[in-house]
Short mmCIF file of N, CA, C and O in Angstrom, two decimals:
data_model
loop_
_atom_site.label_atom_id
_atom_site.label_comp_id
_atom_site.label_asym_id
_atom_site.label_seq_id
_atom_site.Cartn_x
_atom_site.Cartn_y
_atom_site.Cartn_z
N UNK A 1 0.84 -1.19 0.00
CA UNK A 1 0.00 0.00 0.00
C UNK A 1 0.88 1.25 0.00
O UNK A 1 1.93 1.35 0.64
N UNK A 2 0.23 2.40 -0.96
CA UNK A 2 1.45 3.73 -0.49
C UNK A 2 1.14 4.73 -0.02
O UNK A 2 1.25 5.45 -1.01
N UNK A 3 0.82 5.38 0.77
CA UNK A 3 0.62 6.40 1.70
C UNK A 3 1.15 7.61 0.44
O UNK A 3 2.07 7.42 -0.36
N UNK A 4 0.18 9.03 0.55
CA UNK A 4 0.52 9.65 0.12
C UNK A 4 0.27 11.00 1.10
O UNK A 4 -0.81 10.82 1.67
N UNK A 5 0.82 12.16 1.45
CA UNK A 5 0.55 12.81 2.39
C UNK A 5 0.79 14.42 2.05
O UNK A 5 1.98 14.56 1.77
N UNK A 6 0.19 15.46 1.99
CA UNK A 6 0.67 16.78 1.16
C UNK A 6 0.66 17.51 2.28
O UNK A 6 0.21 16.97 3.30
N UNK A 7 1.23 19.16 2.36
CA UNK A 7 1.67 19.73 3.17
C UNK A 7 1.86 20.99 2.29
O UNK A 7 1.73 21.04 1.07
N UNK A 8 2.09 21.71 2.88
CA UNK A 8 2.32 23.44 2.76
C UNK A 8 1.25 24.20 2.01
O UNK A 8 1.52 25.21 1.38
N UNK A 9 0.08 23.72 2.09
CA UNK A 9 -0.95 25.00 1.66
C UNK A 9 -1.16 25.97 2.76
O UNK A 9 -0.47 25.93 3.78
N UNK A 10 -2.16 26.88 2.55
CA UNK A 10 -2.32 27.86 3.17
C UNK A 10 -3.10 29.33 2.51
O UNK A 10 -3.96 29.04 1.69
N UNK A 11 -2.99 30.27 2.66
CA UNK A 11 -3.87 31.33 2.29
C UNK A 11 -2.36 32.62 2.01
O UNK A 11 -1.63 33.06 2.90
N UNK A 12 -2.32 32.86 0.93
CA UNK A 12 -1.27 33.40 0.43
C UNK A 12 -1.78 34.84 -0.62
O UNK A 12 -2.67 34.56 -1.43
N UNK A 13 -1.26 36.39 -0.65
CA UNK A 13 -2.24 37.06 -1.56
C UNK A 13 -1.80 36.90 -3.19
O UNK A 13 -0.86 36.16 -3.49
N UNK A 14 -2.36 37.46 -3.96
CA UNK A 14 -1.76 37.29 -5.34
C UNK A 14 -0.84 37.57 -5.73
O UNK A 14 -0.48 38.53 -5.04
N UNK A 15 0.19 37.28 -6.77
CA UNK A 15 1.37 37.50 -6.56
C UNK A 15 2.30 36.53 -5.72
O UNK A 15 3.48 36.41 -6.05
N UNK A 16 1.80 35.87 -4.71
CA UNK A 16 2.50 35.47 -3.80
C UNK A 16 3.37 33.83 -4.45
O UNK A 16 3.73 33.56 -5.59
N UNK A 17 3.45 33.16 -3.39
CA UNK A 17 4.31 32.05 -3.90
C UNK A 17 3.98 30.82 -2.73
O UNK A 17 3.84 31.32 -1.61
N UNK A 18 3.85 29.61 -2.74
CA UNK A 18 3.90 28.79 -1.97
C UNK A 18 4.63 27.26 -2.65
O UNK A 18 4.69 26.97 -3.84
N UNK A 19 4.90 26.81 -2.01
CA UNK A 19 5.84 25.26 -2.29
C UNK A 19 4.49 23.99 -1.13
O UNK A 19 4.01 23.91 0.00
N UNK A 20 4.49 23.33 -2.38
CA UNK A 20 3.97 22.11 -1.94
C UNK A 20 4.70 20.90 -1.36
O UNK A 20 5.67 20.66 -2.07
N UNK A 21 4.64 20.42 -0.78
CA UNK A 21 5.30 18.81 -0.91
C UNK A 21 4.01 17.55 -0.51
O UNK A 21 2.96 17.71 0.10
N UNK A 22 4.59 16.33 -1.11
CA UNK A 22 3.71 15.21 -1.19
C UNK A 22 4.85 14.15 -0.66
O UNK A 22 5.67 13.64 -1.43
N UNK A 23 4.80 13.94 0.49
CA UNK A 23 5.55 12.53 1.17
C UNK A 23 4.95 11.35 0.70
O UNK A 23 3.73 11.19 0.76
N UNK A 24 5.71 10.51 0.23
CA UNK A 24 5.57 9.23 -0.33
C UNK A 24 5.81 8.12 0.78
O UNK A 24 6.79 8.02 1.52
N UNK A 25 5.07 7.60 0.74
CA UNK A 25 5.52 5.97 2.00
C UNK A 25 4.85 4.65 1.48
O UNK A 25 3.79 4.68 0.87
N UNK A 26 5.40 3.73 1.71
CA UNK A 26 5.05 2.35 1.62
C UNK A 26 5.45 1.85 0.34
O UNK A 26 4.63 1.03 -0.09
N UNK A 27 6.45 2.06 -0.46
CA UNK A 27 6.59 1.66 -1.70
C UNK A 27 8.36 2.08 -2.22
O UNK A 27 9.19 2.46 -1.39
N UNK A 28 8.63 1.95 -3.42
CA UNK A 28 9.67 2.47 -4.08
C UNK A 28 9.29 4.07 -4.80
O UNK A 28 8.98 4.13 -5.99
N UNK A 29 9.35 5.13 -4.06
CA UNK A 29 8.97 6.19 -4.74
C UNK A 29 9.07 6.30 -6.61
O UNK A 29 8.30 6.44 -7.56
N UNK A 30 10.64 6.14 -6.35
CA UNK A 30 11.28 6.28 -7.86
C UNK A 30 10.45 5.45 -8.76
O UNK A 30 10.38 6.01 -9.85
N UNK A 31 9.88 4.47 -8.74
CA UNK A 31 9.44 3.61 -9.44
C UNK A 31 7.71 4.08 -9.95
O UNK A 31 6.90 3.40 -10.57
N UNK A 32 7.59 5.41 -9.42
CA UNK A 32 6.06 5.84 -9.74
C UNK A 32 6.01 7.28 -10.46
O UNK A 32 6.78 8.22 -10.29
N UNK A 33 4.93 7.22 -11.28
CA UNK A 33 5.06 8.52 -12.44
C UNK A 33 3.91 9.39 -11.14
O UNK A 33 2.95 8.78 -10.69
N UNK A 34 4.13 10.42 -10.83
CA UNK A 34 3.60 11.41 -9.89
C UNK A 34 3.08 12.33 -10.84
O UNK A 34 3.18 12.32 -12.07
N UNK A 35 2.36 13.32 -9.91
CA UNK A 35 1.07 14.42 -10.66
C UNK A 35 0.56 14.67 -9.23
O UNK A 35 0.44 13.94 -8.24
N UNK A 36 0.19 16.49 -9.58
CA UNK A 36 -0.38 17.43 -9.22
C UNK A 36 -1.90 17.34 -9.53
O UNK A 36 -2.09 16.94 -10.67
N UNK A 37 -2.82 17.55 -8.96
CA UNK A 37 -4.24 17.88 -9.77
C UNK A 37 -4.88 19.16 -8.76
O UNK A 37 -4.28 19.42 -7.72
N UNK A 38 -6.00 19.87 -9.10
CA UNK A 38 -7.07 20.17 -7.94
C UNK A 38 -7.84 20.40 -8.18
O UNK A 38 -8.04 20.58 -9.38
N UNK A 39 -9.02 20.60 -7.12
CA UNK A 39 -10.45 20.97 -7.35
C UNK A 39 -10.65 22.40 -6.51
O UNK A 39 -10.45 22.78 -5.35
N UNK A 40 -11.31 23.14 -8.06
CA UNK A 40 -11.62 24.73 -6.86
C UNK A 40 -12.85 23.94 -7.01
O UNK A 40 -13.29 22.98 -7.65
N UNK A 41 -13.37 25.24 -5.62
CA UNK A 41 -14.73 25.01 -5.37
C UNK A 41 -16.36 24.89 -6.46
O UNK A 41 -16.66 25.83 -7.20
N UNK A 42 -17.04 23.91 -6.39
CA UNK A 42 -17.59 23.85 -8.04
C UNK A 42 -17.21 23.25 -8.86
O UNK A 42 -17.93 22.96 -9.81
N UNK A 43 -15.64 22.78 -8.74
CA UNK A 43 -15.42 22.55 -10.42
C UNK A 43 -15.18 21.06 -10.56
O UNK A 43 -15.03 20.34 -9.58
N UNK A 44 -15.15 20.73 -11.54
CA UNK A 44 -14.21 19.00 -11.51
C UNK A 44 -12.78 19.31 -11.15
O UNK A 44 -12.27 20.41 -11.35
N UNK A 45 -12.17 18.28 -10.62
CA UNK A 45 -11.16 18.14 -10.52
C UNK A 45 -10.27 18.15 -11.81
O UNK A 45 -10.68 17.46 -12.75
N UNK A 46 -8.87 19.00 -11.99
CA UNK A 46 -8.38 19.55 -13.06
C UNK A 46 -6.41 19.22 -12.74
O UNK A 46 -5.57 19.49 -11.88
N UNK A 47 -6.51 18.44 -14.19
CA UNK A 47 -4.85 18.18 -13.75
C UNK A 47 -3.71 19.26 -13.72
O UNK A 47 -3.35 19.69 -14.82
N UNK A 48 -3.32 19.56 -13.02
CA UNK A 48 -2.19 20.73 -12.77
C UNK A 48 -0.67 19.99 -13.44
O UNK A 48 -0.30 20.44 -14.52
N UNK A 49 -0.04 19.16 -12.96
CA UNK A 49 1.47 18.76 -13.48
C UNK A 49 1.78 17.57 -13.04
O UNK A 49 1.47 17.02 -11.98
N UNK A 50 2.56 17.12 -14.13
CA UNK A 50 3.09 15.65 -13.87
C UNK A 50 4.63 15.44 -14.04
O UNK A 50 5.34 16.19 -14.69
N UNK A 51 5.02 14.44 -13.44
CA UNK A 51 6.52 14.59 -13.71
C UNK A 51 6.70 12.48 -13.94
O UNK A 51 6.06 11.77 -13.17
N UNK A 52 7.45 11.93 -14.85
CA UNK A 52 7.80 10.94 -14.94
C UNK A 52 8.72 9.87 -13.96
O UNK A 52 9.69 10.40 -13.42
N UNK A 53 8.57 8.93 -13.78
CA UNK A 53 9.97 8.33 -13.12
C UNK A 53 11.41 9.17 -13.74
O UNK A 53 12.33 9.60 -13.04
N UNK A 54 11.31 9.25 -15.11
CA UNK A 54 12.64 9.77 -15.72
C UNK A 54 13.28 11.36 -15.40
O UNK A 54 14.43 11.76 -15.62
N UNK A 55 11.85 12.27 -14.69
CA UNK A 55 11.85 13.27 -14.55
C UNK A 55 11.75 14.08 -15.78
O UNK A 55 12.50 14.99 -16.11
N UNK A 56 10.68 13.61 -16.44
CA UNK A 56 10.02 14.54 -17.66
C UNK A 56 8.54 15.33 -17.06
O UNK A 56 7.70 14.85 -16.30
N UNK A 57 8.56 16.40 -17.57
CA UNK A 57 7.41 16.96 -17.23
C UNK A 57 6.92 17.81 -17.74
O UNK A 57 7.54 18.72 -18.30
N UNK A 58 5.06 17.69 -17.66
CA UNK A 58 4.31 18.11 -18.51
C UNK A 58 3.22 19.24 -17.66
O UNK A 58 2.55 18.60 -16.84
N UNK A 59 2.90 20.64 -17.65
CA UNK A 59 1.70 21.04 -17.28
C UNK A 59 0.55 21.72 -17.79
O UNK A 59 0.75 22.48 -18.74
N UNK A 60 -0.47 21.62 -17.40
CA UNK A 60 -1.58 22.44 -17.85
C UNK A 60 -1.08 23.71 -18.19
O UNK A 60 -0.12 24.20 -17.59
N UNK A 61 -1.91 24.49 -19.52
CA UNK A 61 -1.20 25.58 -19.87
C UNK A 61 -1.90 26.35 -18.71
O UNK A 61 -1.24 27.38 -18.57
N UNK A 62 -2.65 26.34 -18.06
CA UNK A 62 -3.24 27.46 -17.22
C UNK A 62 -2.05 28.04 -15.96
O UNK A 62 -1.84 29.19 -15.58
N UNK A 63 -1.55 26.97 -15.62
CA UNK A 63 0.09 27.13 -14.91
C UNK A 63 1.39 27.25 -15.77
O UNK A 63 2.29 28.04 -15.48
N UNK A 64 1.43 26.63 -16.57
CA UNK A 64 2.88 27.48 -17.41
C UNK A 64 3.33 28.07 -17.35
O UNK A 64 2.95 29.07 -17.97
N UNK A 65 4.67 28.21 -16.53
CA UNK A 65 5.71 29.52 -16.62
C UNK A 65 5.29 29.90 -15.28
O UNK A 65 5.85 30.95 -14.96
N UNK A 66 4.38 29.38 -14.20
CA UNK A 66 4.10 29.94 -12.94
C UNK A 66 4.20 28.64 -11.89
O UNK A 66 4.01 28.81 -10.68
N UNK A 67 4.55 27.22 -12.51
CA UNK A 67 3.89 26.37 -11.39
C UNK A 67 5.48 25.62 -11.61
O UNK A 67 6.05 25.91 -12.67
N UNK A 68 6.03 24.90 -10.87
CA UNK A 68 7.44 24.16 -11.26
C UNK A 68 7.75 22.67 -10.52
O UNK A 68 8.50 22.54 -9.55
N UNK A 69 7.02 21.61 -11.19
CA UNK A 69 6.76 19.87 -10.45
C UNK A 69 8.17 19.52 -10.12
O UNK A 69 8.82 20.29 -10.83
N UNK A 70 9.05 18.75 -9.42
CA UNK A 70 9.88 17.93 -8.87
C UNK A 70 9.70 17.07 -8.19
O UNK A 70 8.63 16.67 -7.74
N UNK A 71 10.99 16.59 -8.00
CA UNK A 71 10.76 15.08 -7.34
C UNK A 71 12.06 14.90 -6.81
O UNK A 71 13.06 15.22 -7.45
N UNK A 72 12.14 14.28 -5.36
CA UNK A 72 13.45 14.08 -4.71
C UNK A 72 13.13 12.32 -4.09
O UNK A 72 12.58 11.73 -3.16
N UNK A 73 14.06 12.02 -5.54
CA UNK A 73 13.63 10.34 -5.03
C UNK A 73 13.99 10.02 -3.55
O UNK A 73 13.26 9.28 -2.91
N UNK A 74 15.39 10.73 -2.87
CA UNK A 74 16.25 10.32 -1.61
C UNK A 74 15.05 10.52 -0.49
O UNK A 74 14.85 9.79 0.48
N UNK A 75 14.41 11.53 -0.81
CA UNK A 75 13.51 12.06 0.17
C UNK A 75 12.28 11.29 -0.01
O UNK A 75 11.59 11.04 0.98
N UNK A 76 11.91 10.83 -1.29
CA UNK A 76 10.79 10.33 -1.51
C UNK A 76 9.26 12.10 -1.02
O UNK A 76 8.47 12.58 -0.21
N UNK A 77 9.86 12.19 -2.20
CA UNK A 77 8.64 13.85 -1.77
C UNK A 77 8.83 14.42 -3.22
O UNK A 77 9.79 14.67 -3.95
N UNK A 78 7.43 14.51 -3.30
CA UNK A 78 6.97 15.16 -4.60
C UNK A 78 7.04 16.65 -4.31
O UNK A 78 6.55 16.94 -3.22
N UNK A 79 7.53 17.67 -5.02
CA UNK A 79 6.72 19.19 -4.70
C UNK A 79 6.40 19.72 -5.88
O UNK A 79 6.74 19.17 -6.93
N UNK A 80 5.61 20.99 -5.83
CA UNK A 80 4.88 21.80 -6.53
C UNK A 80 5.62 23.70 -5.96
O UNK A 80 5.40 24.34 -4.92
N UNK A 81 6.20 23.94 -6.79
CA UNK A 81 6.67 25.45 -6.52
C UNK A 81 5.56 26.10 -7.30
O UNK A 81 5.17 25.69 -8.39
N UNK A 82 4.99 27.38 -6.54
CA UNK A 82 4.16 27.99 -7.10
C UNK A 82 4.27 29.42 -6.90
O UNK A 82 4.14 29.91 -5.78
N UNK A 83 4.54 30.22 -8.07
CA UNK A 83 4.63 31.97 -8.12
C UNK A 83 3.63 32.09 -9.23
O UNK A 83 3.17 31.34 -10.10
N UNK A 84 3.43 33.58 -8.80
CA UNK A 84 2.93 34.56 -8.78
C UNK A 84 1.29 34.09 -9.11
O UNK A 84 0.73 34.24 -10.20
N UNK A 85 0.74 33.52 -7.96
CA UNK A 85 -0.29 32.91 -7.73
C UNK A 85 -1.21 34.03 -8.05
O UNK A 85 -0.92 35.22 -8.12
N UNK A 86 -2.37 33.44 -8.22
CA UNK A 86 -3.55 34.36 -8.71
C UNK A 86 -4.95 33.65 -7.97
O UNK A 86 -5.10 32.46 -7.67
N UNK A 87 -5.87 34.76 -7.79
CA UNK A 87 -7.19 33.93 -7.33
C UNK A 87 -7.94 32.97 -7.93
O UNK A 87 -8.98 32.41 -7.58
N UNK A 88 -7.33 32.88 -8.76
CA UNK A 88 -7.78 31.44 -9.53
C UNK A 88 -7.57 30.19 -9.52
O UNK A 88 -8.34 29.31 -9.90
N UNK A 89 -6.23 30.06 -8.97
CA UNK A 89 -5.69 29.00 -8.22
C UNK A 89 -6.06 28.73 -6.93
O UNK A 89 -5.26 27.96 -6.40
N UNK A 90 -6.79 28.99 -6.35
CA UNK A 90 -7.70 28.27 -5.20
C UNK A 90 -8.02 27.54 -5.32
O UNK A 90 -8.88 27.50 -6.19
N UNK A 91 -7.69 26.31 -4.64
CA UNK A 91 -8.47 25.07 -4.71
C UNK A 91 -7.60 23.62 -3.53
O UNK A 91 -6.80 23.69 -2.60
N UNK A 92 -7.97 23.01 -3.89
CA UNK A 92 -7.44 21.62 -2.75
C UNK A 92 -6.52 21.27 -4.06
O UNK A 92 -6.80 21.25 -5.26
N UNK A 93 -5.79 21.12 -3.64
CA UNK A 93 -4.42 20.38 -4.29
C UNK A 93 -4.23 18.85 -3.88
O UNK A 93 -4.77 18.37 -2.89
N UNK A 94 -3.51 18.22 -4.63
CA UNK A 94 -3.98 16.72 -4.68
C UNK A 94 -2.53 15.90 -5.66
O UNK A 94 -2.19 15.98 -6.84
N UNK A 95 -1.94 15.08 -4.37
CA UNK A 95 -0.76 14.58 -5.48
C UNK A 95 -1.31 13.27 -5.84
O UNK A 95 -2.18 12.78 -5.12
N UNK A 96 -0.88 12.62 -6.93
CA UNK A 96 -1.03 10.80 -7.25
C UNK A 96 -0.38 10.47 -7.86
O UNK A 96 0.15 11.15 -8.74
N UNK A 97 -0.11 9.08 -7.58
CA UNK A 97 0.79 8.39 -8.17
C UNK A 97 0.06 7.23 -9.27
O UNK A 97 -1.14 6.95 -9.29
N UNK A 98 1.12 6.66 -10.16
CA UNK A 98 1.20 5.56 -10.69
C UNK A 98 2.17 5.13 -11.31
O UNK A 98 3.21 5.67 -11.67
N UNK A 99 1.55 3.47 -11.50
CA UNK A 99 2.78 2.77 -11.43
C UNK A 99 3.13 2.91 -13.50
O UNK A 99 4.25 3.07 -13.99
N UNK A 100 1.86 2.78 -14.27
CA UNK A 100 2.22 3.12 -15.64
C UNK A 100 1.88 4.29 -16.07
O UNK A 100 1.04 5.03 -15.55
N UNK A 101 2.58 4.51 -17.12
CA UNK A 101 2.52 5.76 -17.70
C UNK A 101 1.50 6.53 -18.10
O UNK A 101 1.51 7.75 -18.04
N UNK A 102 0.06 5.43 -18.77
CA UNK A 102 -1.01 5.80 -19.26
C UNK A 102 -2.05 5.49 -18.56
O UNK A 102 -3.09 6.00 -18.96
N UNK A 103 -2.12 4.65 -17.40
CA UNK A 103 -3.18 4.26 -16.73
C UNK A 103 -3.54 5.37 -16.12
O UNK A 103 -3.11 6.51 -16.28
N UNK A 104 -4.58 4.88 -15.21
CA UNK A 104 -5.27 5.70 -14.36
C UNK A 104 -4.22 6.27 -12.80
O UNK A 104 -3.40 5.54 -12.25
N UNK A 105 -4.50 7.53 -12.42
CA UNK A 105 -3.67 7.02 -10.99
C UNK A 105 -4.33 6.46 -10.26
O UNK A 105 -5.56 6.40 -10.27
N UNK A 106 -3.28 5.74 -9.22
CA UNK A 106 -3.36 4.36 -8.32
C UNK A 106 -3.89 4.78 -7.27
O UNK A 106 -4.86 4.25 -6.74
N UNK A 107 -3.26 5.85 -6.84
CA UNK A 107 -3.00 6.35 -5.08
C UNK A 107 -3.12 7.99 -5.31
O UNK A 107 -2.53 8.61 -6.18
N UNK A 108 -4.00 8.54 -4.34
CA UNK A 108 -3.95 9.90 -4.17
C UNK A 108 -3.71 10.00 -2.40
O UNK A 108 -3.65 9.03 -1.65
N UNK A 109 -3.58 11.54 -1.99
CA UNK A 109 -3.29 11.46 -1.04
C UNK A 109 -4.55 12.34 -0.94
O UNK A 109 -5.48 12.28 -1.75
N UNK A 110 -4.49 13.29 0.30
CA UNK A 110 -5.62 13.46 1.48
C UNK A 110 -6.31 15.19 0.64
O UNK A 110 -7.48 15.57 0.60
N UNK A 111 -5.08 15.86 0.10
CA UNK A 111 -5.26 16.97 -0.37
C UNK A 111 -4.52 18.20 0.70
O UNK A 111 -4.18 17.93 1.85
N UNK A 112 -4.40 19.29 0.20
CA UNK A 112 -4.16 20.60 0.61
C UNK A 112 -4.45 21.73 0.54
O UNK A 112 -3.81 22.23 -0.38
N UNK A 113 -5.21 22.62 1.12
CA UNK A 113 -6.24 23.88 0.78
C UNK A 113 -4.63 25.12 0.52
O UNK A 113 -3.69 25.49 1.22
N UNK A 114 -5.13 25.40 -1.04
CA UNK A 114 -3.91 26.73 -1.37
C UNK A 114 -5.45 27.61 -1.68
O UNK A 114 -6.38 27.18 -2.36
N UNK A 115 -5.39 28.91 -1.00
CA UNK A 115 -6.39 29.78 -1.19
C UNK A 115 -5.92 31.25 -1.45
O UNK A 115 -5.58 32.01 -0.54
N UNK A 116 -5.92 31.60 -2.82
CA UNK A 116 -5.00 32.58 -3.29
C UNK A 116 -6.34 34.49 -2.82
O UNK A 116 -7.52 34.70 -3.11
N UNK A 117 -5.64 35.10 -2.30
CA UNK A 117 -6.78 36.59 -2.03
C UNK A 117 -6.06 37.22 -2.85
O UNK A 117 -4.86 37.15 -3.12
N UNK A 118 -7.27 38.11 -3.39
CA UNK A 118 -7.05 39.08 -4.51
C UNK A 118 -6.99 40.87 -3.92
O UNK A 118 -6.81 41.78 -4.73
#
């Protein structure tokens, strides 16, 4: 089973910046393709960024050039760097894993409230 666990949201104004992380447990981190997603309030849930075992990575254009995915296999911790946030980015943040490239993800974790004021 893999435990997934997120950390550093909070209420930040626009402009501002916050760093995510997603602790990984119960498994071989390295061995899983990771992703960002969230849900603002209302909406479906919307994929934000993904990063590969190989460390390739892909994001929604709505973050482009503002959001920055990594991965520290030693640490086993996913993060999400985020500038010059906007009120639009409010929402629960949400890491997951999987084990293939195209499937579905396997494992999500609990979520994290980032609530951007304008």
């Amino acid at each position: 089973q893999v435990q997934l666990v997120e950390s550093g949201g909070g209420l930040v104004q626009a402009g501002g910046s916050l760093r995510l992380s997603c602790a990984v447990s119960g498994r071989t981190f390295s061995n899983y393709h990771m992703a960002w997603f969230r849900r603002a309030p209302g909406k479906e849930r919307e994929f934000v960024a993904a990063i590969s075992r190989n460390g390739g990575t892909n994001y929604a254009d709505s973050v482009k050039g503002r959001f920055t995915i990594s991965r520290d296999n030693a640490k086993n911790t996913l993060y999400l760097q985020m500038v010059s946030l906007k009120p639009e980015d409010t929402a629960v943040y949400y890491c997951a894993a999987r084990v293939l490239p195209v499937s579905g993800y396997d494992y999500w974790g609990q979520g994290t409230q980032v609530t951007v004021s304008s």
